[in-house]
XYZ file of C-alpha atoms in Angstrom:
669
model
C 53.665 -20.141 -56.589
C 55.218 -23.276 -56.587
C 55.130 -26.317 -58.801
C 57.381 -28.843 -57.161
C 53.973 -30.525 -56.516
C 52.664 -30.777 -60.296
C 49.385 -32.434 -61.418
C 49.928 -34.675 -64.476
C 47.335 -32.476 -66.547
C 49.561 -29.348 -65.699
C 47.819 -27.314 -63.068
C 50.266 -26.052 -60.362
C 49.520 -26.031 -56.283
C 49.870 -22.814 -54.220
C 52.515 -24.424 -51.687
C 53.279 -23.011 -48.102
C 57.044 -22.778 -49.018
C 57.968 -21.163 -52.418
C 60.032 -23.237 -54.624
C 61.412 -23.029 -58.383
C 59.430 -24.604 -60.932
C 61.067 -27.740 -63.132
C 59.791 -29.783 -65.643
C 57.558 -32.528 -65.826
C 59.471 -34.944 -67.593
C 60.589 -38.437 -65.308
C 59.554 -41.888 -64.242
C 56.202 -43.104 -63.334
C 55.806 -44.802 -60.430
C 52.611 -47.211 -59.735
C 51.424 -47.656 -56.087
C 49.170 -50.442 -56.034
C 47.455 -53.209 -54.121
C 45.929 -54.985 -56.952
C 48.625 -57.757 -56.673
C 48.962 -58.146 -53.022
C 50.517 -56.647 -50.310
C 54.271 -56.916 -48.789
C 55.230 -57.709 -45.175
C 53.636 -56.097 -42.271
C 55.280 -52.835 -40.669
C 56.623 -53.300 -36.915
C 57.489 -49.967 -36.558
C 59.981 -47.441 -35.811
C 62.112 -47.523 -32.588
C 65.011 -46.256 -30.085
C 67.299 -47.911 -27.678
C 67.920 -46.772 -24.171
C 70.984 -48.898 -22.763
C 73.711 -50.793 -24.311
C 74.929 -49.154 -22.519
C 73.789 -46.065 -20.275
C 72.648 -43.843 -22.699
C 69.903 -42.877 -20.750
C 71.809 -41.802 -17.653
C 71.929 -38.265 -17.658
C 68.094 -38.128 -18.635
C 66.370 -38.995 -15.335
C 68.310 -35.735 -13.618
C 66.740 -33.368 -15.426
C 64.208 -31.332 -13.955
C 60.712 -30.374 -15.010
C 59.631 -29.147 -17.332
C 62.395 -30.350 -19.329
C 62.599 -33.930 -18.502
C 59.005 -34.312 -19.811
C 59.180 -32.060 -22.680
C 62.147 -34.505 -23.541
C 60.033 -37.569 -23.027
C 57.424 -36.217 -25.231
C 59.291 -35.243 -28.406
C 60.677 -39.099 -28.057
C 57.365 -40.953 -27.389
C 54.119 -38.585 -27.592
C 52.067 -39.192 -30.727
C 51.453 -36.438 -33.211
C 54.088 -34.647 -31.703
C 57.845 -35.417 -32.435
C 59.385 -38.631 -33.115
C 56.235 -40.595 -31.811
C 58.281 -44.090 -31.668
C 56.225 -47.302 -32.159
C 59.162 -49.192 -30.106
C 61.192 -48.763 -26.894
C 64.442 -51.162 -26.213
C 65.950 -51.192 -23.222
C 69.089 -53.264 -21.486
C 68.797 -55.588 -18.867
C 71.296 -54.165 -16.767
C 74.269 -56.554 -16.169
C 76.373 -54.775 -13.596
C 79.048 -54.155 -16.789
C 80.423 -51.806 -18.996
C 78.153 -52.038 -22.457
C 79.619 -48.692 -24.372
C 79.034 -45.616 -22.372
C 78.831 -46.450 -18.925
C 77.333 -49.994 -16.706
C 73.535 -50.079 -15.571
C 72.644 -52.049 -12.534
C 71.263 -55.501 -12.635
C 68.142 -56.767 -10.938
C 70.270 -59.309 -9.305
C 73.972 -58.488 -8.328
C 74.174 -61.763 -6.683
C 72.574 -64.972 -7.292
C 70.324 -64.767 -3.979
C 69.167 -61.186 -4.397
C 66.630 -59.575 -6.488
C 65.759 -55.761 -6.484
C 63.450 -54.369 -9.859
C 64.013 -50.897 -8.498
C 67.438 -50.525 -9.623
C 68.381 -47.792 -12.305
C 66.128 -46.331 -14.603
C 65.061 -48.245 -17.210
C 61.670 -49.313 -15.575
C 61.183 -45.364 -15.180
C 61.615 -44.876 -19.066
C 59.319 -47.597 -20.196
C 56.680 -46.410 -18.136
C 56.950 -43.625 -19.175
C 56.875 -44.441 -22.554
C 53.795 -46.347 -21.852
C 52.111 -43.242 -20.181
C 52.509 -41.264 -23.633
C 51.565 -44.233 -25.977
C 49.869 -46.874 -24.221
C 50.402 -48.878 -27.516
C 54.165 -48.536 -27.642
C 56.316 -51.967 -28.163
C 58.307 -53.012 -25.568
C 61.973 -54.942 -26.028
C 64.551 -55.749 -24.102
C 68.010 -57.403 -24.288
C 70.944 -58.269 -21.931
C 74.103 -57.139 -23.132
C 76.068 -58.659 -20.157
C 75.190 -60.294 -17.034
C 76.660 -60.655 -13.003
C 79.648 -62.673 -12.778
C 77.718 -65.478 -11.157
C 75.657 -66.128 -14.039
C 78.764 -67.477 -15.757
C 80.004 -69.424 -12.941
C 83.831 -67.718 -13.332
C 83.385 -68.028 -16.915
C 83.178 -64.871 -19.217
C 80.542 -66.865 -21.052
C 77.036 -66.773 -20.249
C 75.380 -70.085 -21.813
C 77.431 -72.439 -20.179
C 74.496 -72.966 -17.719
C 71.704 -72.037 -20.021
C 68.980 -72.787 -17.178
C 70.621 -70.190 -14.908
C 71.039 -67.871 -17.513
C 67.343 -68.240 -18.723
C 65.779 -67.927 -15.196
C 67.754 -64.733 -14.650
C 66.485 -63.283 -18.042
C 62.790 -64.516 -16.993
C 62.711 -62.902 -13.392
C 63.648 -59.687 -15.256
C 60.393 -60.089 -17.641
C 58.317 -61.388 -14.317
C 59.532 -58.366 -12.189
C 58.710 -55.658 -14.962
C 54.686 -56.829 -14.791
C 54.658 -57.768 -11.086
C 56.578 -54.181 -9.677
C 55.703 -51.665 -12.803
C 52.726 -53.482 -14.888
C 54.975 -53.407 -17.961
C 54.150 -56.366 -20.452
C 57.725 -57.177 -22.159
C 56.470 -58.230 -26.003
C 59.995 -59.231 -27.303
C 63.033 -60.722 -25.991
C 66.683 -60.382 -27.252
C 69.373 -62.825 -27.458
C 72.760 -61.200 -28.309
C 76.424 -62.125 -27.630
C 79.479 -60.480 -29.455
C 80.760 -63.746 -30.478
C 77.918 -66.097 -31.081
C 74.688 -67.404 -30.150
C 73.718 -70.565 -28.284
C 70.798 -72.663 -29.600
C 70.688 -74.568 -26.864
C 69.920 -71.946 -24.744
C 67.487 -69.944 -27.188
C 65.445 -73.479 -27.112
C 65.558 -73.759 -23.164
C 64.417 -69.500 -22.829
C 61.402 -70.299 -24.721
C 60.867 -73.107 -22.580
C 61.293 -71.137 -19.214
C 58.893 -68.796 -20.861
C 56.147 -71.009 -21.714
C 56.669 -72.319 -18.302
C 56.204 -68.857 -16.681
C 53.228 -68.110 -18.467
C 55.014 -65.857 -20.523
C 54.086 -67.522 -24.165
C 52.996 -63.926 -25.731
C 56.559 -62.986 -25.456
C 58.764 -63.231 -28.502
C 62.022 -64.262 -28.684
C 64.419 -62.122 -31.015
C 67.951 -64.049 -32.184
C 70.158 -63.472 -32.847
C 70.147 -59.823 -32.174
C 73.526 -59.221 -33.936
C 74.463 -60.876 -37.660
C 72.745 -62.464 -40.030
C 74.389 -65.713 -40.072
C 74.845 -68.038 -38.487
C 71.364 -68.107 -37.147
C 69.927 -67.870 -40.454
C 70.790 -71.097 -41.630
C 70.936 -72.667 -38.064
C 66.952 -71.826 -38.282
C 66.827 -73.701 -41.617
C 68.292 -76.642 -40.035
C 66.904 -76.881 -36.931
C 62.861 -76.999 -36.684
C 62.972 -76.607 -32.841
C 64.994 -73.567 -32.943
C 63.034 -72.358 -35.807
C 59.684 -72.702 -33.895
C 61.480 -70.789 -30.698
C 62.600 -67.886 -32.348
C 59.928 -65.134 -34.265
C 62.146 -62.768 -35.500
C 65.732 -62.617 -36.856
C 67.193 -59.280 -36.199
C 70.413 -57.703 -37.149
C 72.899 -55.013 -36.195
C 73.793 -52.271 -38.703
C 72.804 -54.535 -41.808
C 73.671 -51.541 -43.893
C 70.094 -52.030 -45.628
C 70.645 -55.580 -46.836
C 69.695 -59.193 -45.690
C 70.837 -62.436 -46.909
C 68.667 -64.845 -48.835
C 68.510 -67.651 -46.434
C 66.865 -64.787 -43.936
C 64.107 -64.082 -46.756
C 63.584 -68.068 -46.886
C 62.701 -68.499 -43.280
C 59.396 -66.266 -43.730
C 60.317 -64.638 -40.144
C 59.899 -61.019 -39.850
C 63.251 -59.445 -40.123
C 64.312 -56.429 -38.299
C 67.186 -54.410 -38.199
C 67.149 -54.685 -34.432
C 70.167 -52.221 -33.570
C 71.064 -49.475 -36.198
C 72.101 -45.750 -36.775
C 74.912 -45.061 -34.341
C 75.719 -42.103 -35.806
C 76.218 -38.322 -34.750
C 73.226 -36.410 -34.853
C 74.039 -33.770 -36.980
C 72.080 -33.359 -40.433
C 74.411 -35.985 -41.798
C 72.839 -37.983 -39.197
C 69.787 -37.250 -40.192
C 70.420 -38.182 -43.719
C 71.808 -41.408 -42.622
C 68.533 -42.272 -40.401
C 66.419 -40.913 -43.233
C 67.877 -43.197 -45.996
C 68.140 -46.361 -43.808
C 64.323 -45.965 -42.489
C 63.500 -46.393 -46.519
C 65.696 -48.596 -47.502
C 65.903 -50.952 -44.929
C 62.658 -52.424 -46.284
C 62.984 -52.048 -49.960
C 66.606 -53.589 -50.128
C 66.377 -55.431 -46.914
C 62.700 -56.426 -46.395
C 63.456 -55.255 -42.619
C 59.733 -54.159 -41.110
C 61.205 -52.604 -37.633
C 64.676 -50.182 -37.155
C 65.831 -49.464 -34.020
C 68.097 -46.627 -33.244
C 71.152 -46.716 -30.904
C 70.357 -44.868 -29.216
C 67.172 -43.451 -28.218
C 69.071 -39.963 -26.728
C 72.187 -38.976 -25.858
C 71.936 -38.616 -22.328
C 75.751 -39.115 -21.458
C 78.633 -37.315 -21.246
C 79.427 -36.398 -25.060
C 83.003 -37.509 -24.545
C 82.580 -40.783 -23.959
C 82.576 -43.134 -27.153
C 79.898 -42.201 -29.633
C 78.867 -38.896 -28.138
C 75.493 -37.519 -29.696
C 74.764 -40.602 -31.017
C 71.134 -40.448 -30.039
C 67.791 -39.456 -32.130
C 68.258 -36.482 -29.825
C 70.716 -34.713 -27.577
C 70.037 -34.151 -23.556
C 73.414 -34.154 -21.913
C 72.919 -31.808 -19.426
C 70.577 -31.811 -16.758
C 72.503 -29.423 -14.556
C 71.513 -26.664 -16.935
C 67.956 -28.192 -18.505
C 69.517 -27.486 -22.208
C 68.594 -30.050 -24.798
C 68.419 -30.269 -28.390
C 65.770 -31.384 -30.842
C 68.003 -32.888 -33.616
C 67.117 -33.849 -37.241
C 66.475 -36.989 -36.527
C 63.537 -36.883 -34.455
C 62.046 -35.056 -37.481
C 63.135 -37.636 -39.879
C 61.677 -40.260 -37.747
C 57.918 -38.109 -37.571
C 58.086 -38.654 -41.194
C 57.251 -42.069 -40.996
C 55.741 -42.938 -37.070
C 53.107 -39.929 -37.336
C 51.522 -41.658 -40.137
C 51.912 -44.998 -39.713
C 51.378 -47.909 -37.032
C 52.532 -51.076 -36.472
C 50.067 -53.367 -38.302
C 49.995 -51.285 -41.219
C 51.040 -53.225 -44.295
C 54.154 -52.147 -46.753
C 52.773 -52.295 -50.667
C 54.611 -54.591 -53.020
C 55.411 -51.433 -55.164
C 58.001 -49.578 -53.121
C 61.690 -49.308 -54.449
C 64.410 -46.871 -56.073
C 63.768 -43.883 -58.100
C 65.277 -43.694 -61.159
C 67.873 -40.974 -60.531
C 68.616 -42.241 -56.967
C 66.622 -42.300 -53.859
C 64.025 -44.575 -52.532
C 60.331 -44.607 -51.895
C 57.891 -46.836 -49.411
C 54.404 -47.289 -49.276
C 51.844 -48.719 -46.651
C 48.558 -48.844 -45.691
C 46.461 -49.540 -42.672
C 44.045 -51.870 -45.058
C 41.180 -49.440 -44.594
C 41.584 -47.065 -47.226
C 44.626 -44.889 -45.793
C 47.661 -44.783 -47.577
C 51.119 -43.245 -46.627
C 54.204 -42.604 -49.075
C 57.257 -41.740 -47.804
C 60.466 -40.763 -50.189
C 63.763 -39.754 -49.487
C 66.690 -38.537 -52.064
C 69.355 -38.452 -49.565
C 72.717 -38.082 -51.706
C 75.816 -39.945 -50.734
C 77.751 -37.728 -48.489
C 75.015 -36.491 -46.716
C 73.684 -39.767 -45.751
C 76.793 -41.538 -44.229
C 76.007 -43.872 -41.160
C 79.020 -44.737 -38.747
C 78.971 -48.281 -40.387
C 78.767 -49.985 -42.482
C 80.373 -48.446 -45.037
C 78.364 -47.183 -47.953
C 79.111 -47.846 -51.454
C 79.150 -45.325 -53.736
C 76.173 -43.977 -55.479
C 74.316 -40.874 -57.062
C 71.525 -39.326 -56.847
C 69.943 -35.789 -58.782
C 67.210 -34.060 -59.116
C 64.255 -35.653 -60.769
C 60.528 -35.694 -61.653
C 58.722 -38.536 -60.372
C 55.007 -39.412 -61.218
C 53.534 -41.805 -59.185
C 49.972 -43.638 -59.815
C 47.453 -45.035 -57.465
C 45.884 -47.741 -58.347
C 43.766 -50.822 -56.848
C 41.727 -49.998 -53.740
C 43.564 -46.258 -54.050
C 42.769 -45.184 -57.069
C 39.880 -42.869 -56.070
C 42.202 -41.190 -53.151
C 41.598 -37.572 -54.588
C 44.056 -35.490 -52.002
C 46.963 -36.265 -49.874
C 48.554 -34.205 -46.819
C 52.210 -33.310 -47.497
C 55.362 -33.219 -45.273
C 58.761 -32.317 -46.414
C 62.200 -32.082 -45.077
C 64.740 -30.039 -46.913
C 68.562 -30.544 -46.029
C 70.329 -27.166 -47.577
C 74.103 -28.299 -46.780
C 75.157 -25.531 -48.861
C 73.382 -22.652 -47.090
C 72.995 -24.120 -44.126
C 69.328 -23.289 -44.220
C 67.712 -26.526 -43.320
C 63.486 -27.223 -43.139
C 62.478 -29.784 -41.362
C 59.301 -31.792 -41.217
C 57.443 -28.779 -42.923
C 53.491 -29.069 -43.457
C 53.111 -28.293 -47.337
C 49.600 -27.694 -48.998
C 47.927 -30.953 -49.691
C 48.091 -32.261 -53.049
C 44.803 -32.914 -55.504
C 44.786 -35.743 -57.647
C 43.176 -36.150 -60.952
C 43.078 -39.942 -62.107
C 45.025 -40.974 -59.256
C 48.194 -39.095 -60.203
C 50.406 -36.467 -59.169
C 54.209 -35.306 -59.563
C 56.754 -34.339 -57.362
C 59.778 -32.402 -58.615
C 62.384 -33.781 -56.159
C 65.674 -31.809 -55.447
C 68.404 -33.816 -53.855
C 68.790 -34.520 -49.765
C 65.045 -34.304 -49.359
C 62.170 -36.067 -47.565
C 58.351 -36.273 -48.376
C 55.418 -38.033 -46.788
C 52.370 -37.890 -48.623
C 49.485 -39.389 -46.440
C 45.430 -39.635 -46.209
C 46.420 -39.345 -42.432
C 45.859 -35.994 -40.976
C 47.073 -35.776 -37.517
C 50.567 -34.586 -38.282
C 51.604 -32.162 -36.027
C 55.294 -30.635 -35.241
C 55.005 -30.181 -31.806
C 57.065 -27.327 -30.046
C 57.799 -25.985 -26.341
C 59.345 -22.698 -25.272
C 63.381 -22.586 -25.884
C 64.697 -24.778 -22.977
C 67.675 -22.890 -21.183
C 71.043 -22.236 -22.900
C 73.878 -24.616 -23.002
C 76.265 -24.318 -19.616
C 78.630 -26.271 -18.466
C 78.685 -28.680 -15.555
C 79.000 -26.407 -12.047
C 82.749 -25.755 -11.285
C 81.608 -26.410 -7.297
C 79.508 -29.527 -7.365
C 78.985 -31.234 -3.994
C 76.794 -34.421 -2.855
C 76.168 -35.944 0.654
C 73.969 -38.777 -0.982
C 71.411 -38.084 1.832
C 68.627 -39.026 0.674
C 66.050 -41.393 2.553
C 63.731 -42.553 -0.250
C 65.957 -42.120 -3.692
C 63.773 -41.828 -7.000
C 66.858 -43.664 -8.591
C 69.278 -46.068 -7.240
C 72.233 -43.857 -8.602
C 72.996 -40.288 -7.317
C 72.427 -37.664 -9.832
C 75.648 -36.965 -12.428
C 77.587 -39.517 -11.896
C 78.263 -41.923 -14.806
C 79.657 -45.331 -13.419
C 82.204 -46.894 -15.872
C 82.872 -49.810 -14.066
C 80.935 -51.317 -11.135
C 77.878 -50.105 -9.699
C 77.984 -47.188 -7.555
C 73.959 -47.332 -5.365
C 72.790 -44.813 -2.581
C 72.899 -46.812 0.367
C 71.455 -46.447 4.003
C 73.983 -47.993 7.302
C 70.891 -49.333 9.242
C 73.917 -50.117 12.091
C 75.181 -46.520 11.972
C 72.671 -43.559 12.304
C 75.365 -41.266 12.451
C 76.840 -38.856 9.829
C 77.519 -41.635 7.590
C 73.912 -43.004 7.417
C 73.258 -42.066 4.117
C 76.311 -43.086 1.468
C 76.973 -44.119 -2.142
C 78.437 -47.664 -1.985
C 79.896 -49.815 -4.509
C 78.228 -53.043 -4.853
C 79.614 -55.406 -7.763
C 81.874 -57.821 -5.856
C 82.849 -60.087 -8.661
C 83.837 -59.538 -12.316
C 80.823 -59.435 -14.737
C 80.276 -61.518 -17.940
C 80.705 -59.077 -20.831
C 82.186 -58.365 -24.302
C 83.076 -55.098 -23.175
C 86.732 -54.091 -21.540
C 85.462 -53.341 -18.004
C 88.640 -52.208 -16.185
C 89.783 -54.585 -13.453
C 88.776 -51.529 -11.043
C 85.483 -50.102 -10.435
C 84.948 -46.042 -11.360
C 82.578 -43.606 -11.669
C 83.210 -40.318 -13.111
C 81.496 -37.049 -13.262
C 82.108 -33.335 -14.044
C 83.235 -31.417 -16.919
C 85.897 -33.394 -19.471
C 87.392 -29.746 -20.047
C 88.216 -29.334 -16.460
C 92.285 -28.978 -15.656
C 92.788 -27.461 -11.995
C 90.719 -29.289 -9.738
C 90.386 -30.263 -5.874
C 88.240 -33.569 -5.441
C 87.218 -34.514 -2.195
C 85.482 -37.441 -0.870
C 85.048 -39.608 2.698
C 85.800 -43.333 2.214
C 84.900 -46.487 3.751
C 86.903 -49.875 3.033
C 84.736 -53.015 3.643
C 87.398 -55.566 2.392
C 90.055 -56.223 4.955
C 92.972 -58.003 3.505
C 92.970 -56.398 -0.335
C 90.683 -53.262 0.302
C 91.302 -50.269 -1.707
C 89.659 -47.026 -2.771
C 90.806 -43.678 -4.633
C 89.759 -39.988 -5.698
C 90.808 -38.902 -9.174
C 91.248 -36.089 -11.303
C 91.688 -35.472 -14.764
C 90.281 -38.794 -15.814
C 90.483 -39.090 -19.965
C 88.805 -42.296 -20.993
C 85.697 -43.858 -20.506
C 83.388 -46.271 -22.076
C 84.664 -49.349 -23.837
C 88.092 -47.372 -23.404
C 87.877 -47.524 -19.343
C 91.000 -49.881 -19.015
C 92.966 -47.567 -20.671
C 91.798 -44.047 -18.753
C 95.134 -41.830 -17.369
C 94.655 -39.172 -15.002
C 95.617 -38.192 -11.649
C 94.639 -41.196 -9.050
C 94.876 -40.797 -5.705
C 94.809 -44.475 -3.486
C 94.319 -45.499 -0.048
C 94.181 -49.390 0.807
C 93.056 -51.365 3.850
C 96.981 -52.390 4.316
C 97.699 -49.163 5.810
C 99.514 -47.459 2.636
C 99.048 -45.360 -0.163
C 99.799 -44.837 -3.739
C 99.759 -42.058 -6.672
C 99.147 -43.332 -9.888
C 99.331 -41.665 -13.480
C 96.375 -44.507 -14.629
C 93.730 -45.972 -13.595
C 95.322 -49.420 -13.924
C 97.945 -48.355 -11.528
C 100.790 -49.446 -13.388
C 102.590 -45.726 -13.652
C 102.822 -44.994 -10.058
C 104.084 -41.384 -9.264
C 104.074 -41.655 -5.370
C 103.615 -44.021 -2.659
C 104.213 -44.759 1.294
C 102.069 -45.095 4.154
C 99.292 -44.163 4.907
C 97.836 -45.850 8.109
C 94.532 -46.071 6.653
C 92.305 -49.902 7.108
C 89.220 -51.215 6.791
C 85.709 -50.522 8.299
C 86.686 -47.062 9.013
C 86.165 -43.442 7.356
C 88.640 -41.373 5.894
C 88.609 -38.379 3.910
C 90.877 -38.198 0.704
C 91.273 -34.570 -1.293
C 93.315 -34.506 -4.029
C 94.408 -31.039 -5.547
C 95.810 -30.762 -9.423
C 97.128 -27.450 -10.536
C 98.714 -27.406 -13.522
C 101.490 -29.858 -13.121
C 101.454 -30.341 -9.673
C 99.554 -32.240 -7.147
C 99.140 -33.375 -3.497
C 97.407 -35.573 -1.597
C 95.282 -34.902 1.869
C 94.178 -37.657 4.043
C 91.982 -36.574 6.990
C 93.469 -33.229 6.870
C 97.013 -34.146 6.604
C 98.949 -33.589 3.773
C 100.507 -36.961 2.458
C 102.412 -36.611 -0.847
C 103.465 -34.005 -3.026
C 104.456 -34.086 -6.862
C 105.446 -32.271 -9.671
C 105.713 -32.962 -13.430
C 102.313 -34.355 -14.292
C 102.096 -33.392 -17.780
C 99.377 -35.512 -19.172
C 96.614 -35.945 -19.245
C 95.857 -32.279 -19.745
C 91.941 -32.333 -18.641
C 89.253 -34.972 -17.927
C 86.490 -35.737 -15.390
C 86.671 -35.909 -11.488
C 85.948 -39.725 -10.297
C 85.823 -42.348 -7.416
C 86.084 -45.900 -7.053
C 87.787 -48.728 -5.821
C 90.898 -51.440 -6.194
C 89.068 -54.101 -7.484
C 85.347 -55.556 -7.593
C 84.852 -54.950 -4.086
C 82.453 -53.442 -1.541
C 82.852 -49.644 -0.557
C 81.331 -46.531 0.725
C 81.745 -42.537 -0.381
C 79.914 -40.113 1.198
C 80.645 -36.095 1.198
C 81.659 -35.822 -2.479
C 83.074 -32.469 -3.033
C 84.631 -30.890 -6.501
C 86.377 -27.347 -6.736
C 87.426 -26.662 -10.326
C 88.688 -23.508 -11.803
């Protein structure tokens, strides 16, 4: 017998999970619509991109890929997300990799590159009502006209973005509902107004603008001073707001969103972070949507912010994935509400710590979500979390107004037990029966409760996926595929530049199908792209390995390509990556360096290589020794390679230039 759920008239309820009995004393909290309602709820979502965070997901075999997608998007199953936000690829490093643009060059358009189109369609397949949002984190270099700034030519940038939205509809029947505007430095009001004009002119008046998709200020003040700008912007979006907003934002009467949040390692503390901010973003900041960066941790874990997703799917070669706690914390809200529901005004903080929100569909349904996450068990990666206390408590909720006649509420609970490491997530308990519209909960620390009139909840499941396994030590790819389902080869993670499948229409021979680096100009970006292009693959723990690849330079004057081993950095840190890099150049030389930037030269000499010929490069690294082979002939050998000790295999180019790769092969010990 359990009396954690207690009626005010002192009868007890038999729950599915036995729990200790505690006293009835505590605070009473009204839940009513008598004084009107609060803001309209816009949903909870996940973010794919910013950058390349779903890169490995597409490489999963069935049924595991569909299972992962079901946990994310299928209604009444897992996270049941209301919102999917994706990156408009800009050929640039935007945190964990690059995503390809639909327009590499000004006269180029292709709406089948990358995997975000596929992901949006898969989300829509599961939830036709899901809200789709897009945001460009970066832009191809031509958009900036030689500057690392996209807004000096706002008409060019607006046309580029609108083309992507039109392509989504024309080629994939996807209606993008919101477009974000973001830049690490500032926002540009002229561009926002011009984008609104360009959208309207293209028949996209229904597409709403989120600005500045970064900070509350200075956009909020600008909206109050500029009526034209205010009419162009529909949503004020903030990144990592720490559950708070600014008074001026509330005065605008705009929708307020946490348009990028979470970004926290997805263990149980990460689940606690997510539980706290999902409630308190509204309680403290009146934010009606919260979007997690990222949707799914589907990138090599050693890249920046490893496992900072709602779930983990980083092993397509094994099929293993992990449904992490944030999935079930999300379900506490998403399975029992929908965008268009409305928050009650009677939301707030519990007297002994924690928070509660309540939402209604306006037709008699009510959902209440309560969290009692303690400080140390709900710390997010950013911003710093001020101290606060949470203790166990009794809380009585009194339903009034149109909810006074409710007799029963369904109950779902998550309990984090950090002491015994026995966590119970999204467990259905016995319904609570109300007397005179009242019920009492005995709340422990680190819990999440949902009490709702909605009966549709479900904790979905599949048979366990295959066990975790390391990347195969022997791996080959000849890129010989006529109709690739995606533009990028499996498991390669582009860190600067874009490496795509390529068909040599003029070469029907052994290199008719290759992989080609296609970015020829430094992109407009806030992140630290390297001056070289590079894509990594494999197991970061590899130490001794052979990396081999056929290479083809297309730049006569300054062409250069490499194969590499033990590459130790990626993402935003790619410029400082070290490893063993074996380069050949179109001027007939070779070089061996200990870093991607090429500043630490270990060996160099004559190679006899030139542009527009195929060569085979093979790099062997064993302990502190390494040697390189060109077309079967050993070209160099060195010793004393003491660092780095381990890292990925990689291929790439010496600059933003066209080059091709074929018959990639790695053999690791």
